[in-house]
Short mmCIF file of C-alpha atoms and ligand atoms in Angstrom, two decimals:
data_model
loop_
_atom_site.label_atom_id
_atom_site.label_comp_id
_atom_site.label_asym_id
_atom_site.label_seq_id
_atom_site.Cartn_x
_atom_site.Cartn_y
_atom_site.Cartn_z
CA MET A 1 102.81 122.91 85.19
CA GLN A 2 104.62 121.64 82.45
CA ARG A 3 107.69 120.00 84.01
CA VAL A 4 110.41 117.33 82.87
CA THR A 5 111.33 114.73 85.43
CA ILE A 6 115.02 113.92 86.33
CA ALA A 7 114.30 110.26 85.37
CA GLU A 8 113.25 111.53 81.77
CA ILE A 9 116.53 113.75 81.49
CA TYR A 10 118.54 110.52 82.42
CA GLN A 11 116.62 108.54 79.78
CA LYS A 12 116.73 110.98 76.87
CA THR A 13 119.54 113.26 77.74
CA SER A 14 120.56 114.12 74.22
CA ASP A 15 116.76 115.22 73.49
CA PHE A 16 117.21 117.99 76.17
CA ASN A 17 120.70 119.21 75.62
CA GLU A 18 120.85 123.01 75.13
CA LYS A 19 116.95 122.89 75.67
CA THR A 20 115.21 125.20 77.90
CA ILE A 21 113.12 122.93 80.51
CA THR A 22 111.55 123.23 83.82
CA VAL A 23 112.18 120.92 86.61
CA ALA A 24 110.72 120.68 89.98
CA GLY A 25 112.21 118.87 93.18
CA TRP A 26 113.66 119.06 96.69
CA VAL A 27 116.98 120.49 97.50
CA ARG A 28 119.55 117.78 98.53
CA THR A 29 122.45 119.91 99.10
CA ALA A 30 123.34 123.38 98.55
CA ARG A 31 126.83 125.15 98.19
CA THR A 32 126.83 128.69 97.42
CA PHE A 33 129.47 131.48 97.04
CA SER A 34 129.27 134.99 96.27
CA ALA A 35 128.68 134.93 92.68
CA VAL A 36 127.82 131.24 91.89
CA GLY A 37 125.88 128.39 93.64
CA PHE A 38 125.29 124.79 93.22
CA ILE A 39 122.07 122.93 94.18
CA GLU A 40 121.57 119.34 94.12
CA LEU A 41 117.81 118.79 93.10
CA ASN A 42 116.23 115.43 93.55
CA ASP A 43 112.60 114.99 92.55
CA GLY A 44 112.13 111.18 93.66
CA SER A 45 111.59 110.09 89.84
CA CYS A 46 114.94 108.36 89.90
CA PHE A 47 117.94 107.73 91.96
CA GLY A 48 119.94 110.34 90.33
CA SER A 49 119.97 114.29 91.22
CA LEU A 50 120.34 117.13 88.94
CA GLN A 51 122.90 119.78 89.41
CA VAL A 52 121.39 123.14 89.23
CA VAL A 53 123.92 126.17 88.54
CA LEU A 54 122.88 129.64 89.76
CA GLU A 55 124.96 132.46 88.42
CA LYS A 56 124.46 135.87 90.20
CA ASP A 57 125.03 137.73 86.81
CA SER A 58 122.16 135.90 85.12
CA LEU A 59 119.77 135.05 87.87
CA ALA A 60 117.56 137.95 89.03
CA ASP A 61 116.76 136.89 92.52
CA PHE A 62 120.36 134.86 93.32
CA ASP A 63 120.78 135.99 96.93
CA ARG A 64 117.07 134.73 97.71
CA VAL A 65 117.52 131.28 96.05
CA ALA A 66 121.15 130.96 97.32
CA ALA A 67 119.76 131.48 100.94
CA CYS A 68 117.66 128.34 100.47
CA HIS A 69 117.89 125.59 103.12
CA VAL A 70 118.37 121.93 102.47
CA GLY A 71 114.74 120.45 101.93
CA ALA A 72 113.07 123.40 100.11
CA ALA A 73 111.03 122.71 97.23
CA LEU A 74 112.12 124.44 94.02
CA CYS A 75 110.77 124.90 90.55
CA VAL A 76 113.80 125.57 88.15
CA THR A 77 113.56 126.75 84.68
CA GLY A 78 117.04 126.56 83.01
CA VAL A 79 118.94 125.33 79.88
CA LEU A 80 120.29 121.82 80.16
CA LYS A 81 124.03 121.42 79.29
CA CYS A 82 125.77 118.04 78.87
CA THR A 83 128.91 117.93 80.90
CA PRO A 84 130.68 114.71 79.71
CA GLN A 85 133.97 115.61 81.47
CA ALA A 86 132.21 116.20 84.97
CA ARG A 87 131.20 113.95 87.80
CA GLN A 88 127.58 114.33 86.59
CA PRO A 89 126.59 113.79 83.09
CA PHE A 90 124.44 117.27 82.70
CA GLU A 91 123.67 120.35 84.75
CA LEU A 92 120.94 122.83 84.50
CA GLN A 93 122.14 126.47 84.20
CA ALA A 94 119.17 128.22 86.16
CA VAL A 95 117.36 130.95 84.17
CA SER A 96 114.66 131.31 86.66
CA VAL A 97 113.73 129.71 90.00
CA SER A 98 110.79 129.97 92.25
CA VAL A 99 110.78 128.57 95.63
CA GLU A 100 107.74 126.65 95.84
CA GLY A 101 107.99 125.80 99.62
CA ALA A 102 110.99 126.89 101.82
CA SER A 103 112.61 124.75 104.39
CA THR A 104 114.39 125.62 107.76
CA PRO A 105 117.50 124.98 109.21
CA ASP A 106 116.23 122.23 111.37
CA TYR A 107 115.33 120.06 108.42
CA PRO A 108 116.11 116.39 109.74
CA LEU A 109 117.75 114.90 106.81
CA GLN A 110 120.86 117.28 106.92
CA LYS A 111 123.68 114.44 106.62
CA LYS A 112 124.63 112.55 103.71
CA ARG A 113 124.11 109.11 105.86
CA HIS A 114 121.56 108.52 108.66
CA SER A 115 120.91 105.60 110.36
CA VAL A 116 117.67 103.50 109.51
CA GLU A 117 116.47 103.80 112.91
CA PHE A 118 116.67 107.62 112.80
CA LEU A 119 114.99 107.53 109.56
CA ARG A 120 112.08 105.24 110.80
CA SER A 121 111.52 108.23 113.27
CA VAL A 122 110.90 110.48 110.46
CA GLY A 123 108.85 108.31 108.24
CA HIS A 124 107.04 111.16 106.61
CA LEU A 125 110.27 112.27 104.90
CA ARG A 126 112.51 109.22 104.76
CA ALA A 127 111.58 108.33 101.02
CA ARG A 128 113.67 111.46 100.15
CA THR A 129 116.75 109.68 100.89
CA ASN A 130 118.79 107.58 98.61
CA LEU A 131 118.00 104.19 100.45
CA PHE A 132 114.36 104.79 100.72
CA GLY A 133 113.94 106.42 97.56
CA ALA A 134 115.57 103.27 96.10
CA ALA A 135 113.12 100.97 98.21
CA PHE A 136 110.09 102.48 97.27
CA ARG A 137 110.63 102.78 93.67
CA ILE A 138 111.65 99.06 93.42
CA ARG A 139 108.36 98.21 95.48
CA SER A 140 106.34 99.91 92.60
CA GLU A 141 108.14 98.43 89.91
CA ALA A 142 107.75 95.01 91.61
CA ALA A 143 104.16 95.43 91.89
CA PHE A 144 103.79 96.50 88.25
CA ALA A 145 105.83 93.43 87.06
CA ILE A 146 103.45 91.17 89.09
CA HIS A 147 100.36 92.44 87.51
CA SER A 148 101.83 92.39 84.01
CA PHE A 149 103.02 88.77 84.73
CA PHE A 150 99.59 87.81 85.52
CA HIS A 151 97.84 89.51 82.91
CA ASP A 152 100.07 88.12 80.39
CA ARG A 153 99.25 84.55 81.31
CA GLY A 154 95.41 85.16 81.49
CA PHE A 155 95.14 85.41 85.09
CA TYR A 156 91.95 87.74 86.36
CA TYR A 157 92.74 90.03 89.09
CA VAL A 158 90.32 89.66 91.79
CA HIS A 159 89.51 91.71 95.01
CA THR A 160 88.87 89.56 97.98
CA PRO A 161 87.46 91.06 101.18
CA ILE A 162 89.37 92.85 103.87
CA ILE A 163 86.78 92.42 106.41
CA THR A 164 86.07 88.63 106.82
CA VAL A 165 84.10 86.20 108.94
CA SER A 166 86.32 83.10 108.56
CA ASP A 167 90.07 82.66 109.61
CA CYS A 168 91.83 81.29 106.38
CA GLU A 169 94.94 80.03 108.06
CA GLY A 170 92.90 78.81 111.22
CA ALA A 171 95.61 80.08 113.37
CA GLY A 172 93.51 82.50 115.30
CA GLU A 173 95.75 85.40 114.73
CA MET A 174 93.24 88.10 113.70
CA PHE A 175 92.48 91.57 114.45
CA ARG A 176 88.68 92.09 115.34
CA VAL A 177 86.46 94.45 113.52
CA THR A 178 83.75 95.79 115.77
CA THR A 179 81.56 98.79 116.53
CA LEU A 180 81.03 97.52 120.08
CA ASP A 181 82.35 99.69 122.58
CA PRO A 182 85.11 97.90 124.60
CA THR A 183 85.20 100.58 127.27
CA SER A 184 81.57 100.00 128.14
CA GLU A 185 80.44 98.14 131.09
CA ASN A 186 79.00 95.26 129.33
CA ALA A 187 81.74 94.66 126.97
CA PRO A 188 83.29 91.46 128.68
CA TYR A 189 79.99 90.09 127.93
CA ALA A 190 79.73 91.25 124.37
CA ASP A 191 76.89 89.96 122.43
CA PHE A 192 78.04 89.79 118.74
CA SER A 193 74.46 89.67 117.45
CA THR A 194 74.17 93.36 118.40
CA ASP A 195 77.51 94.01 116.45
CA PHE A 196 77.65 95.59 113.23
CA PHE A 197 77.78 92.43 110.96
CA GLU A 198 75.68 90.56 113.60
CA LYS A 199 78.35 88.22 114.31
CA PRO A 200 81.98 88.27 115.16
CA ALA A 201 84.21 89.94 112.09
CA PHE A 202 87.67 90.30 111.62
CA LEU A 203 90.53 91.73 109.12
CA THR A 204 91.73 89.18 106.94
CA VAL A 205 94.63 86.95 107.11
CA SER A 206 94.68 85.84 103.45
CA GLY A 207 92.32 86.21 100.58
CA GLN A 208 92.90 82.52 99.81
CA LEU A 209 89.26 81.22 100.52
CA GLU A 210 87.58 83.69 98.30
CA GLY A 211 90.39 83.49 95.94
CA GLU A 212 89.48 79.45 95.60
CA MET A 213 85.88 80.47 95.06
CA MET A 214 86.70 82.71 92.19
CA ALA A 215 89.32 80.47 90.60
CA GLN A 216 86.36 77.61 90.63
CA CYS A 217 84.45 80.30 88.27
CA LEU A 218 87.17 82.13 86.34
CA GLY A 219 89.75 79.51 86.07
CA LYS A 220 92.84 81.44 86.87
CA ILE A 221 92.95 84.45 89.30
CA TYR A 222 95.01 86.30 91.58
CA THR A 223 94.67 88.75 94.46
CA PHE A 224 97.03 91.46 95.47
CA GLY A 225 95.93 93.15 98.64
CA PRO A 226 96.66 94.06 102.21
CA THR A 227 96.67 91.28 104.57
CA PHE A 228 96.72 91.52 108.62
CA ARG A 229 98.11 89.27 111.30
CA ALA A 230 97.79 90.14 115.05
CA GLU A 231 100.74 87.79 115.76
CA LYS A 232 102.94 89.14 118.23
CA SER A 233 106.35 88.90 116.75
CA TYR A 234 109.35 90.94 116.85
CA THR A 235 111.39 89.49 114.12
CA GLN A 236 112.80 91.45 111.20
CA ARG A 237 110.40 89.57 108.72
CA HIS A 238 106.98 89.91 110.37
CA ALA A 239 104.78 92.85 109.84
CA ALA A 240 100.93 93.10 111.19
CA GLU A 241 100.02 94.61 108.02
CA PHE A 242 101.51 93.35 104.81
CA TRP A 243 100.68 92.71 101.21
CA MET A 244 100.29 89.37 99.78
CA ILE A 245 99.91 88.10 96.18
CA GLU A 246 97.80 85.15 95.92
CA PRO A 247 97.24 83.16 92.63
CA GLU A 248 94.94 80.34 92.53
CA MET A 249 94.31 77.86 89.57
CA ALA A 250 91.62 75.51 88.78
CA PHE A 251 92.59 72.21 87.24
CA ALA A 252 96.33 72.56 88.70
CA ASP A 253 98.44 70.46 90.81
CA LEU A 254 101.46 71.18 93.10
CA ALA A 255 103.93 70.74 90.06
CA ASP A 256 101.95 73.36 88.25
CA ASP A 257 101.99 75.55 91.51
CA ARG A 258 105.70 75.28 91.87
CA ALA A 259 106.33 76.12 88.18
CA LEU A 260 104.32 79.45 88.32
CA ALA A 261 105.73 80.72 91.46
CA GLU A 262 109.28 80.25 90.16
CA ASP A 263 108.26 81.89 86.93
CA LEU A 264 106.77 84.82 88.92
CA VAL A 265 109.72 85.41 91.05
CA ARG A 266 112.12 85.27 88.24
CA PHE A 267 110.09 87.29 86.13
CA VAL A 268 109.99 90.11 88.68
CA VAL A 269 113.66 89.95 89.34
CA ARG A 270 114.53 90.42 85.82
CA HIS A 271 112.09 93.43 85.41
CA CYS A 272 113.81 94.89 88.36
CA LEU A 273 117.33 94.27 87.11
CA THR A 274 116.28 95.84 83.97
CA VAL A 275 114.42 98.96 84.96
CA CYS A 276 115.95 99.77 88.48
CA GLU A 277 119.70 99.66 87.53
CA ALA A 278 120.79 102.80 89.41
CA ASP A 279 118.66 101.89 92.48
CA LEU A 280 119.98 98.27 92.69
CA ALA A 281 123.55 99.59 92.08
CA PHE A 282 123.34 101.68 95.14
CA LEU A 283 122.04 98.97 97.30
CA ASP A 284 124.64 96.62 96.01
CA LYS A 285 127.58 99.03 97.06
CA ARG A 286 125.92 100.39 100.37
CA VAL A 287 123.40 98.10 101.68
CA SER A 288 123.92 94.49 100.71
CA PRO A 289 127.07 93.73 98.97
CA GLY A 290 126.55 90.85 96.40
CA LEU A 291 122.99 91.78 95.92
CA LEU A 292 123.25 92.15 91.92
CA GLU A 293 125.06 88.89 91.84
CA ARG A 294 122.56 86.98 93.67
CA LEU A 295 119.65 88.60 91.66
CA ARG A 296 121.38 87.81 88.49
CA ALA A 297 122.12 83.97 89.51
CA CYS A 298 118.15 83.99 90.71
CA GLU A 299 117.15 85.09 87.25
CA SER A 300 119.18 82.72 85.25
CA THR A 301 119.24 79.58 87.47
CA SER A 302 116.35 77.45 88.19
CA PHE A 303 115.24 76.90 91.75
CA ALA A 304 116.28 73.61 93.72
CA HIS A 305 113.70 71.39 95.08
CA MET A 306 113.36 68.88 97.98
CA SER A 307 110.83 67.16 100.04
CA TYR A 308 110.40 68.04 103.67
CA THR A 309 111.87 64.61 104.44
CA GLN A 310 115.03 65.17 102.52
CA ALA A 311 115.36 68.79 104.08
CA ILE A 312 115.19 67.24 107.60
CA ASP A 313 117.92 64.81 106.70
CA GLU A 314 120.17 67.74 105.53
CA LEU A 315 119.44 69.82 108.56
CA LYS A 316 120.04 66.95 111.06
CA LYS A 317 123.57 66.95 109.82
CA ASN A 318 123.81 70.51 111.24
CA ASN A 319 121.92 70.24 114.20
CA ALA A 320 124.92 70.98 116.32
CA ASN A 321 124.88 74.39 115.14
CA PHE A 322 121.06 75.15 115.49
CA GLN A 323 119.53 76.89 118.17
CA TYR A 324 116.41 74.49 117.51
CA PRO A 325 117.69 71.10 116.63
CA ALA A 326 115.71 69.73 113.44
CA PHE A 327 113.46 66.43 113.75
CA TRP A 328 110.89 64.90 111.46
CA GLY A 329 107.63 66.61 112.29
CA CYS A 330 109.23 69.86 113.29
CA ASP A 331 108.07 73.19 111.99
CA LEU A 332 111.06 74.68 110.15
CA GLN A 333 112.65 77.81 111.95
CA THR A 334 114.29 80.61 109.86
CA GLU A 335 117.55 79.43 110.79
CA HIS A 336 116.77 76.06 108.96
CA GLU A 337 114.98 77.90 105.88
CA ARG A 338 118.21 80.00 105.71
CA TYR A 339 120.68 77.09 106.04
CA LEU A 340 118.62 75.17 103.25
CA SER A 341 118.67 78.03 100.82
CA GLU A 342 122.04 79.79 101.73
CA THR A 343 124.41 76.77 102.49
CA VAL A 344 122.87 73.41 101.13
CA CYS A 345 121.30 74.90 97.85
CA ARG A 346 122.85 78.20 97.62
CA ARG A 347 119.73 79.42 95.60
CA PRO A 348 116.01 79.63 96.17
CA VAL A 349 114.55 76.30 97.09
CA PHE A 350 111.30 74.74 97.14
CA VAL A 351 110.44 72.54 100.14
CA THR A 352 107.41 70.15 99.62
CA ASP A 353 105.29 67.77 101.40
CA TYR A 354 105.32 68.70 104.91
CA PRO A 355 103.66 66.96 107.61
CA LYS A 356 100.03 67.57 107.83
CA GLU A 357 100.28 68.65 111.51
CA ILE A 358 102.25 71.87 110.93
CA LYS A 359 100.35 73.16 107.86
CA ALA A 360 96.78 74.52 107.20
CA PHE A 361 93.75 72.37 107.16
CA TYR A 362 92.99 73.33 103.40
CA MET A 363 96.10 71.53 102.11
CA ARG A 364 95.53 68.37 100.18
CA LEU A 365 96.52 64.90 101.93
CA ASN A 366 99.04 62.91 100.45
CA ASP A 367 98.66 59.20 99.61
CA ASP A 368 100.93 58.40 102.75
CA GLU A 369 98.09 59.90 104.86
CA LYS A 370 101.21 61.74 106.69
CA THR A 371 102.15 64.61 104.62
CA VAL A 372 100.31 67.25 102.56
CA ALA A 373 100.93 68.72 99.05
CA ALA A 374 102.40 71.81 100.39
CA MET A 375 105.11 73.88 98.96
CA ASP A 376 107.29 76.73 100.76
CA CYS A 377 109.87 78.76 98.72
CA LEU A 378 112.89 79.47 100.71
CA VAL A 379 115.29 82.20 99.60
CA PRO A 380 118.84 83.31 100.85
CA GLY A 381 118.94 86.34 103.32
CA ILE A 382 115.18 85.88 104.25
CA GLY A 383 113.76 82.23 104.29
CA GLU A 384 110.19 81.65 103.74
CA LEU A 385 109.09 84.00 100.83
CA ILE A 386 106.17 81.76 99.41
CA GLY A 387 103.69 79.38 101.10
CA GLY A 388 101.30 77.43 98.99
CA SER A 389 99.83 74.28 98.36
CA GLN A 390 97.76 71.85 96.19
CA ARG A 391 94.02 72.29 97.99
CA GLU A 392 91.86 69.44 99.14
CA GLU A 393 89.30 69.09 96.70
CA ARG A 394 87.66 66.07 98.14
CA LEU A 395 84.93 66.89 100.56
CA PRO A 396 85.17 63.80 102.81
CA TYR A 397 88.89 64.42 103.36
CA LEU A 398 88.42 68.21 103.95
CA LEU A 399 85.52 67.36 106.38
CA ARG A 400 87.85 64.93 108.41
CA ARG A 401 90.82 67.43 108.43
CA MET A 402 88.61 70.14 109.75
CA GLU A 403 87.36 68.02 112.37
CA GLU A 404 90.67 67.10 113.47
CA CYS A 405 91.45 71.05 113.59
CA SER A 406 88.16 71.77 115.49
CA LEU A 407 86.89 73.87 112.57
CA SER A 408 83.14 74.75 112.53
CA GLN A 409 81.59 73.41 109.29
CA GLN A 410 79.14 76.27 109.49
CA GLU A 411 81.77 78.88 109.43
CA TYR A 412 83.29 77.48 106.45
CA SER A 413 80.00 76.44 104.82
CA ARG A 414 80.73 78.12 101.44
CA TYR A 415 84.07 76.71 101.21
CA LEU A 416 82.72 73.25 101.63
CA ASP A 417 80.13 73.82 99.17
CA LEU A 418 82.72 74.41 96.51
CA ARG A 419 83.40 70.77 96.80
CA ARG A 420 79.96 69.82 95.83
CA TYR A 421 79.44 71.44 92.71
CA GLY A 422 82.02 70.69 89.99
CA SER A 423 85.17 70.54 92.38
CA THR A 424 88.47 70.36 90.69
CA ARG A 425 91.99 69.85 91.40
CA HIS A 426 93.47 73.15 92.32
CA ALA A 427 96.38 74.85 93.68
CA GLY A 428 97.60 78.22 94.74
CA PHE A 429 100.24 79.99 96.89
CA GLY A 430 100.74 83.39 98.87
CA LEU A 431 103.86 85.33 98.00
CA GLY A 432 104.82 88.08 100.90
CA PHE A 433 105.26 91.11 98.98
CA GLU A 434 107.41 92.97 101.64
CA ARG A 435 109.61 89.65 101.58
CA LEU A 436 109.97 90.09 97.98
CA ILE A 437 111.07 93.57 98.13
CA MET A 438 113.57 92.56 101.06
CA TYR A 439 114.95 89.87 98.63
CA LEU A 440 115.00 92.39 95.80
CA THR A 441 116.70 95.31 97.77
CA GLY A 442 118.89 93.41 100.31
CA ILE A 443 117.14 95.22 103.04
CA ALA A 444 117.19 93.23 106.18
CA ASN A 445 114.06 94.79 108.20
CA ILE A 446 110.47 94.50 106.83
CA ARG A 447 110.09 98.06 108.35
CA ASP A 448 112.25 99.67 105.86
CA VAL A 449 110.36 98.21 102.60
CA LEU A 450 106.94 99.26 103.91
CA PRO A 451 106.09 102.88 103.28
CA PHE A 452 104.35 103.11 106.76
CA PRO A 453 105.02 99.95 108.75
CA ARG A 454 102.57 98.62 111.36
CA THR A 455 104.33 96.00 113.56
CA THR A 456 103.88 94.81 116.92
CA GLY A 457 103.66 97.56 119.41
CA SER A 458 104.37 100.36 116.68
CA ALA A 459 102.06 101.99 114.36
CA ASP A 460 102.92 105.54 113.54
O1 4AD B 501 102.42 81.02 104.40
P1 4AD B 501 101.32 81.76 104.61
O2 4AD B 501 100.82 82.09 105.97
O3 4AD B 501 100.25 81.54 103.65
C1 4AD B 501 98.96 81.73 103.45
O4 4AD B 501 98.55 82.90 103.93
C2 4AD B 501 98.16 81.00 102.36
N1 4AD B 501 96.84 81.18 102.73
C3 4AD B 501 98.69 81.50 100.99
C4 4AD B 501 98.00 80.83 99.80
O5 4AD B 501 98.45 79.75 99.74
N2 4AD B 501 97.25 81.68 99.09
O6 4AD B 501 101.64 83.37 104.05
C5 4AD B 501 102.27 83.56 102.74
C6 4AD B 501 103.16 84.53 102.67
C7 4AD B 501 104.54 83.93 103.65
O7 4AD B 501 105.15 83.01 102.66
C8 4AD B 501 105.34 85.13 103.73
O8 4AD B 501 105.94 85.65 102.64
C9 4AD B 501 104.39 86.13 103.90
O9 4AD B 501 103.03 85.50 103.30
N3 4AD B 501 103.97 86.46 105.24
C10 4AD B 501 104.24 87.57 105.97
N4 4AD B 501 104.97 88.64 105.56
C11 4AD B 501 105.12 89.79 106.35
N5 4AD B 501 104.54 89.68 107.84
C12 4AD B 501 103.90 88.73 108.13
N6 4AD B 501 103.51 88.60 109.43
C13 4AD B 501 103.65 87.59 107.39
N7 4AD B 501 103.09 86.44 107.35
C14 4AD B 501 103.24 85.72 106.25
MG1 MG B 502 103.72 79.88 105.48
#
């Protein structure tokens, strides 16, 4: 079917003025009278809807179309009329309308504004609302911007495995992949040599280890894929299945890593400010007042930077107001991360050089032998958006750290082998894609930026 999207009409209105075109979408609202009717049609292509005008005199099956319920799918052919004096910039005078799919009076999206909790219960339809339409269009644009950012800078896009046999973060928060039957009598004594891969296997928590391998061959790579964490968490910023972007660069250190992360975030923000104007304006008005101002500031001001030790000094001054008082050696809580970015720096901030005990085994040991070359990027409203580091490229140091963490050399043998043949300085990070979308949209709950969220106790 030759159809014009409503987005195209908004972009090139004058090209379509007085032309006969066909549009197709879903009825948002319908007001009909005896001789005339007005249908607000939205096709998902952009925030704006199109007003379709039905006139009994000129439309053959006026009565049937006028009886349509909200939610029905229509294909409308008509003449586009610019209406500069009216609330909407143009309308479509219908010449013929076909009902592609009827709806019923119990269509769940009747009201103009539903709660997000209610909308989660109709996850299959919620992207037809202004809020979720905006979130998922921005999600798509952000993904596109990320690929174009890396492509422009000579990074290769690599696909790392989803099924893995090693725990990248060493935190043991993995979903098991097995064909063994847990309900069988022998299950408690499961022998993984009889399992599909003849050893224990899991869903990946991060593509980093394989990313490092590819970076040591192709130079600069990135992954962009789903990751899984079986961490029992009921916060608004943790999902069991989320997407992560993980660049990895050979011949790069922590400063290079930090510069890349900042450039990436600002590039994506700039792209969305440019192409998602109407969606962002809606979110700024209805969801998160000040969103546009925050994004414009992020795009134009450089990020702050402090060491973990400096961050702890700042936090200690405010310890009376924290649920968890901060001290040197503590893992930063969300309240700490938000305080640093929202109150101390008032912008995104990189915190670097954390104590080795609270970070993963692969991070490079600093000369003080107490801290590692880690970086987290903390942003207002969310806390941790990015976690990354320079990697330990020196075999003896890595072996020592793995021993301290009780990790098996056998399980990580290929990772260790990398350090034997042309090991280089290298660094990378993981950007949580949903956290980025939360930052871009001002939406507070991770479940509302994932089309089909999987969180502790919930997978619909
Ligand atoms: O800090 P994390 O655990 O780092 C890694 O996985 C490294 N291997 C990345 C790397 O260096 N290549 O996770 C990275 C980011 C976090 O900063 C956060 O934004 C996001 O992933 N993230 C989650 N997002 C949603 N739900 C969860 N459960 C998340 N856990 C981490
Ligand atoms: Mg982290």
